[in-house]
mmCIF file of C-alpha atoms in Angstrom:
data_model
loop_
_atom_site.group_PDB
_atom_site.id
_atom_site.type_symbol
_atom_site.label_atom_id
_atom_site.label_comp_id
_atom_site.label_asym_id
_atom_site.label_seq_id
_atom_site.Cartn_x
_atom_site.Cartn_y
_atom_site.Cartn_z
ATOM 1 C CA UNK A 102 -2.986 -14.629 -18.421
ATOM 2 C CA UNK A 103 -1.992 -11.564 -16.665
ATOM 3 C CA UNK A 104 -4.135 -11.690 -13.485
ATOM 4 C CA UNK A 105 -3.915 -12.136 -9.775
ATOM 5 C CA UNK A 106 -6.924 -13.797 -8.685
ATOM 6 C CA UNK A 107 -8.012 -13.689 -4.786
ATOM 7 C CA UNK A 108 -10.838 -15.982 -3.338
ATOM 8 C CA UNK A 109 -12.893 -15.275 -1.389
ATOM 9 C CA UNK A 110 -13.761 -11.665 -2.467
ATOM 10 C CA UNK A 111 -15.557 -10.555 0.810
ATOM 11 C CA UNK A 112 -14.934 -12.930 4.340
ATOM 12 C CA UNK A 113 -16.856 -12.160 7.540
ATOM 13 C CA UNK A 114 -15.487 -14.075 10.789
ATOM 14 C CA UNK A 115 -15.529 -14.418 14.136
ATOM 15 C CA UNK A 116 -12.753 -14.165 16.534
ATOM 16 C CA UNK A 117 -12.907 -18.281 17.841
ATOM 17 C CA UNK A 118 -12.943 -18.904 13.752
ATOM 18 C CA UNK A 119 -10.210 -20.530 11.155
ATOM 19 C CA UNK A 120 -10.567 -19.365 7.816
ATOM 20 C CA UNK A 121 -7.831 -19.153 4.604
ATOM 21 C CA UNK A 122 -7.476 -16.898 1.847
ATOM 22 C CA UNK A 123 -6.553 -17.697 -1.501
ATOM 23 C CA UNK A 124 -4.031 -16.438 -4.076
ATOM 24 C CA UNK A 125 -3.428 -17.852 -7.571
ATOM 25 C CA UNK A 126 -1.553 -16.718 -10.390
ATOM 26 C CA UNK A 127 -0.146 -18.887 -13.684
ATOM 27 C CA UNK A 128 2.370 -15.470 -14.812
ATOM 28 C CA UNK A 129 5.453 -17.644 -14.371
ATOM 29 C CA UNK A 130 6.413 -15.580 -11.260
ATOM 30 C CA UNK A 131 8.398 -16.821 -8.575
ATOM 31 C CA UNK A 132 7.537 -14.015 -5.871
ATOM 32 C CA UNK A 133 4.369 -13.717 -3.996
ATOM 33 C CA UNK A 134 2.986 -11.221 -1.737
ATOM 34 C CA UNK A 135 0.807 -10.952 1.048
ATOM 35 C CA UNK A 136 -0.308 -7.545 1.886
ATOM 36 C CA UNK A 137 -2.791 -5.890 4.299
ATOM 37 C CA UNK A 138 -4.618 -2.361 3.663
ATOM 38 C CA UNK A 139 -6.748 -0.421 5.985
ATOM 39 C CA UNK A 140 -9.299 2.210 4.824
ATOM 40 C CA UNK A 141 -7.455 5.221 3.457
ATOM 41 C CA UNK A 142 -3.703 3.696 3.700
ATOM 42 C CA UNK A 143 -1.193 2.525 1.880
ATOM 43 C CA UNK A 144 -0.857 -1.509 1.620
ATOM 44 C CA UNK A 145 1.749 -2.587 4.135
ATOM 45 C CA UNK A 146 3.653 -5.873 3.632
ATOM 46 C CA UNK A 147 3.091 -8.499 5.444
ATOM 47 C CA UNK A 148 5.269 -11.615 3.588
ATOM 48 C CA UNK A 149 6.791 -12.744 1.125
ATOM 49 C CA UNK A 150 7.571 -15.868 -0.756
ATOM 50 C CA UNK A 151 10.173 -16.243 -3.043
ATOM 51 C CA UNK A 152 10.880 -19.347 -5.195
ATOM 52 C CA UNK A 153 8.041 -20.778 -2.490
ATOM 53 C CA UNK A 154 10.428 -20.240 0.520
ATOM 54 C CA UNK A 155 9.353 -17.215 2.820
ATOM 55 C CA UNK A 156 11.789 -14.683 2.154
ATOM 56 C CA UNK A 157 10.412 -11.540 4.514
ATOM 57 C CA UNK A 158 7.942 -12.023 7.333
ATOM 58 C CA UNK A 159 7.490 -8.443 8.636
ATOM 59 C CA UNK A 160 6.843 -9.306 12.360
ATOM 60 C CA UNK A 161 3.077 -10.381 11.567
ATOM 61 C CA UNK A 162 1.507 -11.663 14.949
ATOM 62 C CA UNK A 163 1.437 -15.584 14.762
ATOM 63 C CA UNK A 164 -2.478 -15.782 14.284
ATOM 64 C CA UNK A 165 -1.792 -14.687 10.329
ATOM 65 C CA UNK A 166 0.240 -18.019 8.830
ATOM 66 C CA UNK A 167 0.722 -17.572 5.087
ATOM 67 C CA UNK A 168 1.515 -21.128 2.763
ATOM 68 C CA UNK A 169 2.917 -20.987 -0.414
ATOM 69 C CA UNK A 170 2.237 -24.921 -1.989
ATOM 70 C CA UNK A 171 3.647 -24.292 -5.520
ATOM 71 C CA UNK A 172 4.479 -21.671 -7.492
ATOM 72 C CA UNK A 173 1.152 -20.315 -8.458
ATOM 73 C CA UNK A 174 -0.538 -20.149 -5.166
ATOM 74 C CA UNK A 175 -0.322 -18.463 -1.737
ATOM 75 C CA UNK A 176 -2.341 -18.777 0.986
ATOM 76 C CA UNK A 177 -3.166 -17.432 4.032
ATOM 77 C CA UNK A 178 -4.411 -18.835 7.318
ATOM 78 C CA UNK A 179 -6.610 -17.089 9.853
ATOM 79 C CA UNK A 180 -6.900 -18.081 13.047
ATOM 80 C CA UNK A 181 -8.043 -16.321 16.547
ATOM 81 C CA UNK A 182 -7.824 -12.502 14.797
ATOM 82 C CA UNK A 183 -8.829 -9.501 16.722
ATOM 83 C CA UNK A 184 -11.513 -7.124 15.119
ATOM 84 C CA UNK A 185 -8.682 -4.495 14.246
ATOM 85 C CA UNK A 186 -7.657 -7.384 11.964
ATOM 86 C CA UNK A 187 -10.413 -6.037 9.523
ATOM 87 C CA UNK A 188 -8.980 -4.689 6.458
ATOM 88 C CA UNK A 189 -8.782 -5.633 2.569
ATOM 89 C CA UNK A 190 -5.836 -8.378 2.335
ATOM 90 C CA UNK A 191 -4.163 -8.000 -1.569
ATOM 91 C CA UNK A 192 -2.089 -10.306 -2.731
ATOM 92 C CA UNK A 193 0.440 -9.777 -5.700
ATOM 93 C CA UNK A 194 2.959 -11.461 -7.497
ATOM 94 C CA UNK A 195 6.448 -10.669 -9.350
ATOM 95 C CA UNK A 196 8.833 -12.186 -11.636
ATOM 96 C CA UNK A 197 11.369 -12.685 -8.957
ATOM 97 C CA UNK A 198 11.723 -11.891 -5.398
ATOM 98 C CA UNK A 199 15.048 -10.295 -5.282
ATOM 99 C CA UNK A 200 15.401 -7.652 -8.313
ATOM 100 C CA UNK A 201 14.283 -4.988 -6.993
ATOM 101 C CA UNK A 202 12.870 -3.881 -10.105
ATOM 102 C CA UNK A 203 9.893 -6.235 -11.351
ATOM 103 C CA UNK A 204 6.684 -4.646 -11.308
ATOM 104 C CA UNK A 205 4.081 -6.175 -8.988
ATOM 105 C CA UNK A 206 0.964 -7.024 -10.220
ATOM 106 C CA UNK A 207 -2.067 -7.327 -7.519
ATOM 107 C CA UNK A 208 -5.113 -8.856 -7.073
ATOM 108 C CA UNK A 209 -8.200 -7.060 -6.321
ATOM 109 C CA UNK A 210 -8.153 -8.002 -2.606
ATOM 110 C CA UNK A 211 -10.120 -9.846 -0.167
ATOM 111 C CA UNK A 212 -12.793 -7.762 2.331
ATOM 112 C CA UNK A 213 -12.269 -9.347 5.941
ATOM 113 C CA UNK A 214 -14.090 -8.240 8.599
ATOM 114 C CA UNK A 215 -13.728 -9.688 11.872
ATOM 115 C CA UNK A 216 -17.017 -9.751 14.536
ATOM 116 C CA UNK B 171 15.982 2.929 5.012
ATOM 117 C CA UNK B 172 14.023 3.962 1.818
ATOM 118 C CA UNK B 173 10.850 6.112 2.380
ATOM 119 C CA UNK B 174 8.079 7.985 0.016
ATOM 120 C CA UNK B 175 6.562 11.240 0.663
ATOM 121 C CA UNK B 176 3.227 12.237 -1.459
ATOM 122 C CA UNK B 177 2.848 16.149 -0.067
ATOM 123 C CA UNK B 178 -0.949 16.067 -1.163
ATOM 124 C CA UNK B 179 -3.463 13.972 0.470
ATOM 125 C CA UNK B 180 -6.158 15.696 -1.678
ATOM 126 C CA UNK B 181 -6.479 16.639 -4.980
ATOM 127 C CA UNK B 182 -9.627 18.137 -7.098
ATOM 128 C CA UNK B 183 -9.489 18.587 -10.616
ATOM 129 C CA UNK B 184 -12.038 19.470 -13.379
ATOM 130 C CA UNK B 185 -12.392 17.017 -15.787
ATOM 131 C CA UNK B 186 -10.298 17.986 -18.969
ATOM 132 C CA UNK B 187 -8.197 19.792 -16.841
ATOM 133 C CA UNK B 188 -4.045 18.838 -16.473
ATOM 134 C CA UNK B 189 -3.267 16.717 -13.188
ATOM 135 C CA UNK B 190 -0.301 16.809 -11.310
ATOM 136 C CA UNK B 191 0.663 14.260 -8.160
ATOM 137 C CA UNK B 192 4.013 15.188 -6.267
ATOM 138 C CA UNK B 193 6.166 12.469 -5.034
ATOM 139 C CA UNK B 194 9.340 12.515 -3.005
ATOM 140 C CA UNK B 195 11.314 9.780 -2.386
ATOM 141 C CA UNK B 196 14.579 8.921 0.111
ATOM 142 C CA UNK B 197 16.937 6.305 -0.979
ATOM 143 C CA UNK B 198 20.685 5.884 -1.039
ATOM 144 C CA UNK B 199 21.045 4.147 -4.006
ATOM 145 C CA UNK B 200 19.515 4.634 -7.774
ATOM 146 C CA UNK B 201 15.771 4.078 -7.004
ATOM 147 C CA UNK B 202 13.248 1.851 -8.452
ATOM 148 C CA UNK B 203 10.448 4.306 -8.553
ATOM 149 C CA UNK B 204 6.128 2.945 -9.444
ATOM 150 C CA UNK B 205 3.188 4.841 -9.922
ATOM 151 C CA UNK B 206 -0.231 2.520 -8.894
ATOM 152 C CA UNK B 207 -3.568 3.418 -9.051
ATOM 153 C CA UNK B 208 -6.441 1.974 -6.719
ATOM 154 C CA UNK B 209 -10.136 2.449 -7.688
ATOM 155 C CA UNK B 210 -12.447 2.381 -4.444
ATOM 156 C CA UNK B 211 -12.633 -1.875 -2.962
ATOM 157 C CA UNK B 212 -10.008 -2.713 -5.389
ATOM 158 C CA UNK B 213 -6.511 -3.783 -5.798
ATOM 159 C CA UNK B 214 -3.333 -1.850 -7.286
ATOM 160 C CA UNK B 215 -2.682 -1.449 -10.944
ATOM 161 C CA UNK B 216 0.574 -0.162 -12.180
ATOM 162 C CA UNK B 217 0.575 3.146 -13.960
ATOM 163 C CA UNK B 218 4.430 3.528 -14.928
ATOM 164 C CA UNK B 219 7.674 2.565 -13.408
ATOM 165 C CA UNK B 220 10.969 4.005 -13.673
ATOM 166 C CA UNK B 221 14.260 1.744 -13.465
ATOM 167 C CA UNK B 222 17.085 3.522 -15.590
ATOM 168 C CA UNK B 223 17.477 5.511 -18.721
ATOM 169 C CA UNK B 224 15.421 8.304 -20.292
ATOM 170 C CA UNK B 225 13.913 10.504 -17.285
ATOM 171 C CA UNK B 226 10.080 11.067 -18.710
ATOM 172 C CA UNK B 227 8.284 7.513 -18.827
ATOM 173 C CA UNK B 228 5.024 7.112 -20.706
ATOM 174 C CA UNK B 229 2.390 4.626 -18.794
ATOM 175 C CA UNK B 230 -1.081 3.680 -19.476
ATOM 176 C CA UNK B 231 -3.838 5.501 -19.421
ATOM 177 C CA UNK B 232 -2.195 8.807 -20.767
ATOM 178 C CA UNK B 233 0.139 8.999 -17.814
ATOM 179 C CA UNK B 234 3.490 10.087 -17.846
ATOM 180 C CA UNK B 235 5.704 10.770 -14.569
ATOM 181 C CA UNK B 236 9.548 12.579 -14.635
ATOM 182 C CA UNK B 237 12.650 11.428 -12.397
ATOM 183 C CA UNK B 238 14.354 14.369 -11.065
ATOM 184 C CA UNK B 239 17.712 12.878 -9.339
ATOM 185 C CA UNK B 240 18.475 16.084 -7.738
ATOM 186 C CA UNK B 241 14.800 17.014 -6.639
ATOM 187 C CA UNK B 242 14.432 13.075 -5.814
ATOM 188 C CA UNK B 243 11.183 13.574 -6.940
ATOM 189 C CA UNK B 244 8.805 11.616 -9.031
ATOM 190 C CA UNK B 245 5.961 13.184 -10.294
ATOM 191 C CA UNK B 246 3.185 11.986 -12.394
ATOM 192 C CA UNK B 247 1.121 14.334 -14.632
ATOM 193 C CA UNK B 248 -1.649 13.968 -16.905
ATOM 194 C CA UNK B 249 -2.609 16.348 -19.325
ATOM 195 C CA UNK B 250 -6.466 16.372 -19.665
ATOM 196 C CA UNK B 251 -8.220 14.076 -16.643
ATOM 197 C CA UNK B 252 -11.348 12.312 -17.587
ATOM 198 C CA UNK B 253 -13.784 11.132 -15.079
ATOM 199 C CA UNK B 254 -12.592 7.997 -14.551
ATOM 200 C CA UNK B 255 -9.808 8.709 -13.558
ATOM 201 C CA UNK B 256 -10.953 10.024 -9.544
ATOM 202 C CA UNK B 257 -9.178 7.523 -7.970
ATOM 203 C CA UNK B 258 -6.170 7.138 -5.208
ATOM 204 C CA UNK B 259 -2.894 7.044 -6.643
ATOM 205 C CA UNK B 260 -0.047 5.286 -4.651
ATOM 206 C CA UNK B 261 3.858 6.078 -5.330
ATOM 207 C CA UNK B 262 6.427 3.141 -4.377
ATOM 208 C CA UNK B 263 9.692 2.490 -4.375
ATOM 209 C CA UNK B 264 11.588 -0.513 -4.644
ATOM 210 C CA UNK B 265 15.185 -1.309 -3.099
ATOM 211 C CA UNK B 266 16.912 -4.652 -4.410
ATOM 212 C CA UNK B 267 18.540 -4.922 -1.227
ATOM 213 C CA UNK B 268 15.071 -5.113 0.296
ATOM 214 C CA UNK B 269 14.332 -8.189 -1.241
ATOM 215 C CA UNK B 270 11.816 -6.429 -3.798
ATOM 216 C CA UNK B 271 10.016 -4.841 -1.142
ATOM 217 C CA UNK B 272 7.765 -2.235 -2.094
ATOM 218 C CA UNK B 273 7.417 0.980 -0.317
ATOM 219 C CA UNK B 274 4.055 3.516 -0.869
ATOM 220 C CA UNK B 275 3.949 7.086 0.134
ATOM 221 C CA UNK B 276 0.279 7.706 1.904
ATOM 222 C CA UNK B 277 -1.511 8.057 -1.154
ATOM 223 C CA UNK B 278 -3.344 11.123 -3.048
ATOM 224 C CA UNK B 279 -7.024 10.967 -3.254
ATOM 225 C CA UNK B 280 -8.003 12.664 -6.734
ATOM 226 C CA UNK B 281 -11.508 13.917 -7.021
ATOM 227 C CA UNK B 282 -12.713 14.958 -10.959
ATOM 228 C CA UNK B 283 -15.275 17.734 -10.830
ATOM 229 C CA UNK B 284 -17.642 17.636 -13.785
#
């Protein structure tokens, strides 16, 4: 099993709402990834966990608050986001955290949009 | 701080033609250097990468991308495009004393032309 797999695909919320995202891979990789991507940019990182401990947390506001309960899974909590929030949220994994050079391997992204 | 420069924001190429995306990169060290590819909605999927050893690296899809040290440049090429491949390509690199954090250049869109 080589995949990334991101639930759910497409998310529509309010701004008063809670809502998580969901991230699962079963590669045997101990580095996950939270990224965000607006339309016609580059993804830009948002966290990551490595060997399930938060290793980077690139000054994301407070309302984004990413879990990582084993190995295979990552999530992300929602809570109280702004409309500018809206963007496709990928998620991607790697053999290790700290290499440098593993390969990351994404998911095909959640849709949020934020009302 | 490592960065990644793509020059073109644009490309259009006829299909069958030969495709060429430029890549410049800024790092102090010996760069970890990835070519992704993202079709429209969906996530990244690695092309090629580029750690050490022979400078041309073969990927999928008929890619292949060459490591100049003293250009620090990066670019992938294709030698006949098909449609499929109109897509935006994304080139990262990757710093071990980043903690495996990626960095993208802004992308090139590629348009095929029938």
């Amino acid at each position: 099993d080589t995949e990334v797999t991101q639930t759910p695909k497409h998310l529509v919320m309010g701004m008063t709402n809670k809502k998580s995202l969901k991230c699962e891979q079963h590669m045997g990789h101990r580095a996950m990834y939270w990224y965000k991507q607006k339309a016609k940019k580059p993804p830009e990182l948002m966290f990551v966990y490595s060997y399930e401990k938060l290793s980077i947390n690139e000054s994301v506001p407070s309302r984004f608050s990413p879990e990582c309960p084993n190995s295979s899974l990552l999530n992300l909590h929602l809570h109280a986001l702004q409309p500018e929030d809206s963007a496709l949220y990928l998620c991607a994994s790697s053999l290790d955290g700290t290499s440098g050079y593993n390969e990351q391997f994404f998911g095909p992204g959640t849709r949020l949009t934020v009302l | 701080a490592q960065s990644v420069t793509q020059p073109d924001i644009h490309i259009t190429v006829s299909e069958g033609a030969s495709l060429e995306l430029r890549c410049n990169y800024s790092y102090g060290a010996t760069p970890y250097l990835f070519w992704y590819v993202q079709s429209p909605g969906q996530g990244l999927q690695l092309l090629l990468k580029y750690f050490s050893g022979d400078t041309l690296v073969q990927g999928i899809k008929g890619f292949e991308a060459e490591f100049k040290r003293s250009q620090s440049s990066f670019n992938l090429r294709k030698p006949s495009v098909h449609w499929s491949d109109a897509a935006e390509y994304f080139c990262a690199v990757g710093a071990r004393a980043a903690g495996n954090k990626l960095t993208f250049g802004g992308g090139t869109r590629v348009l095929v032309k029938p």
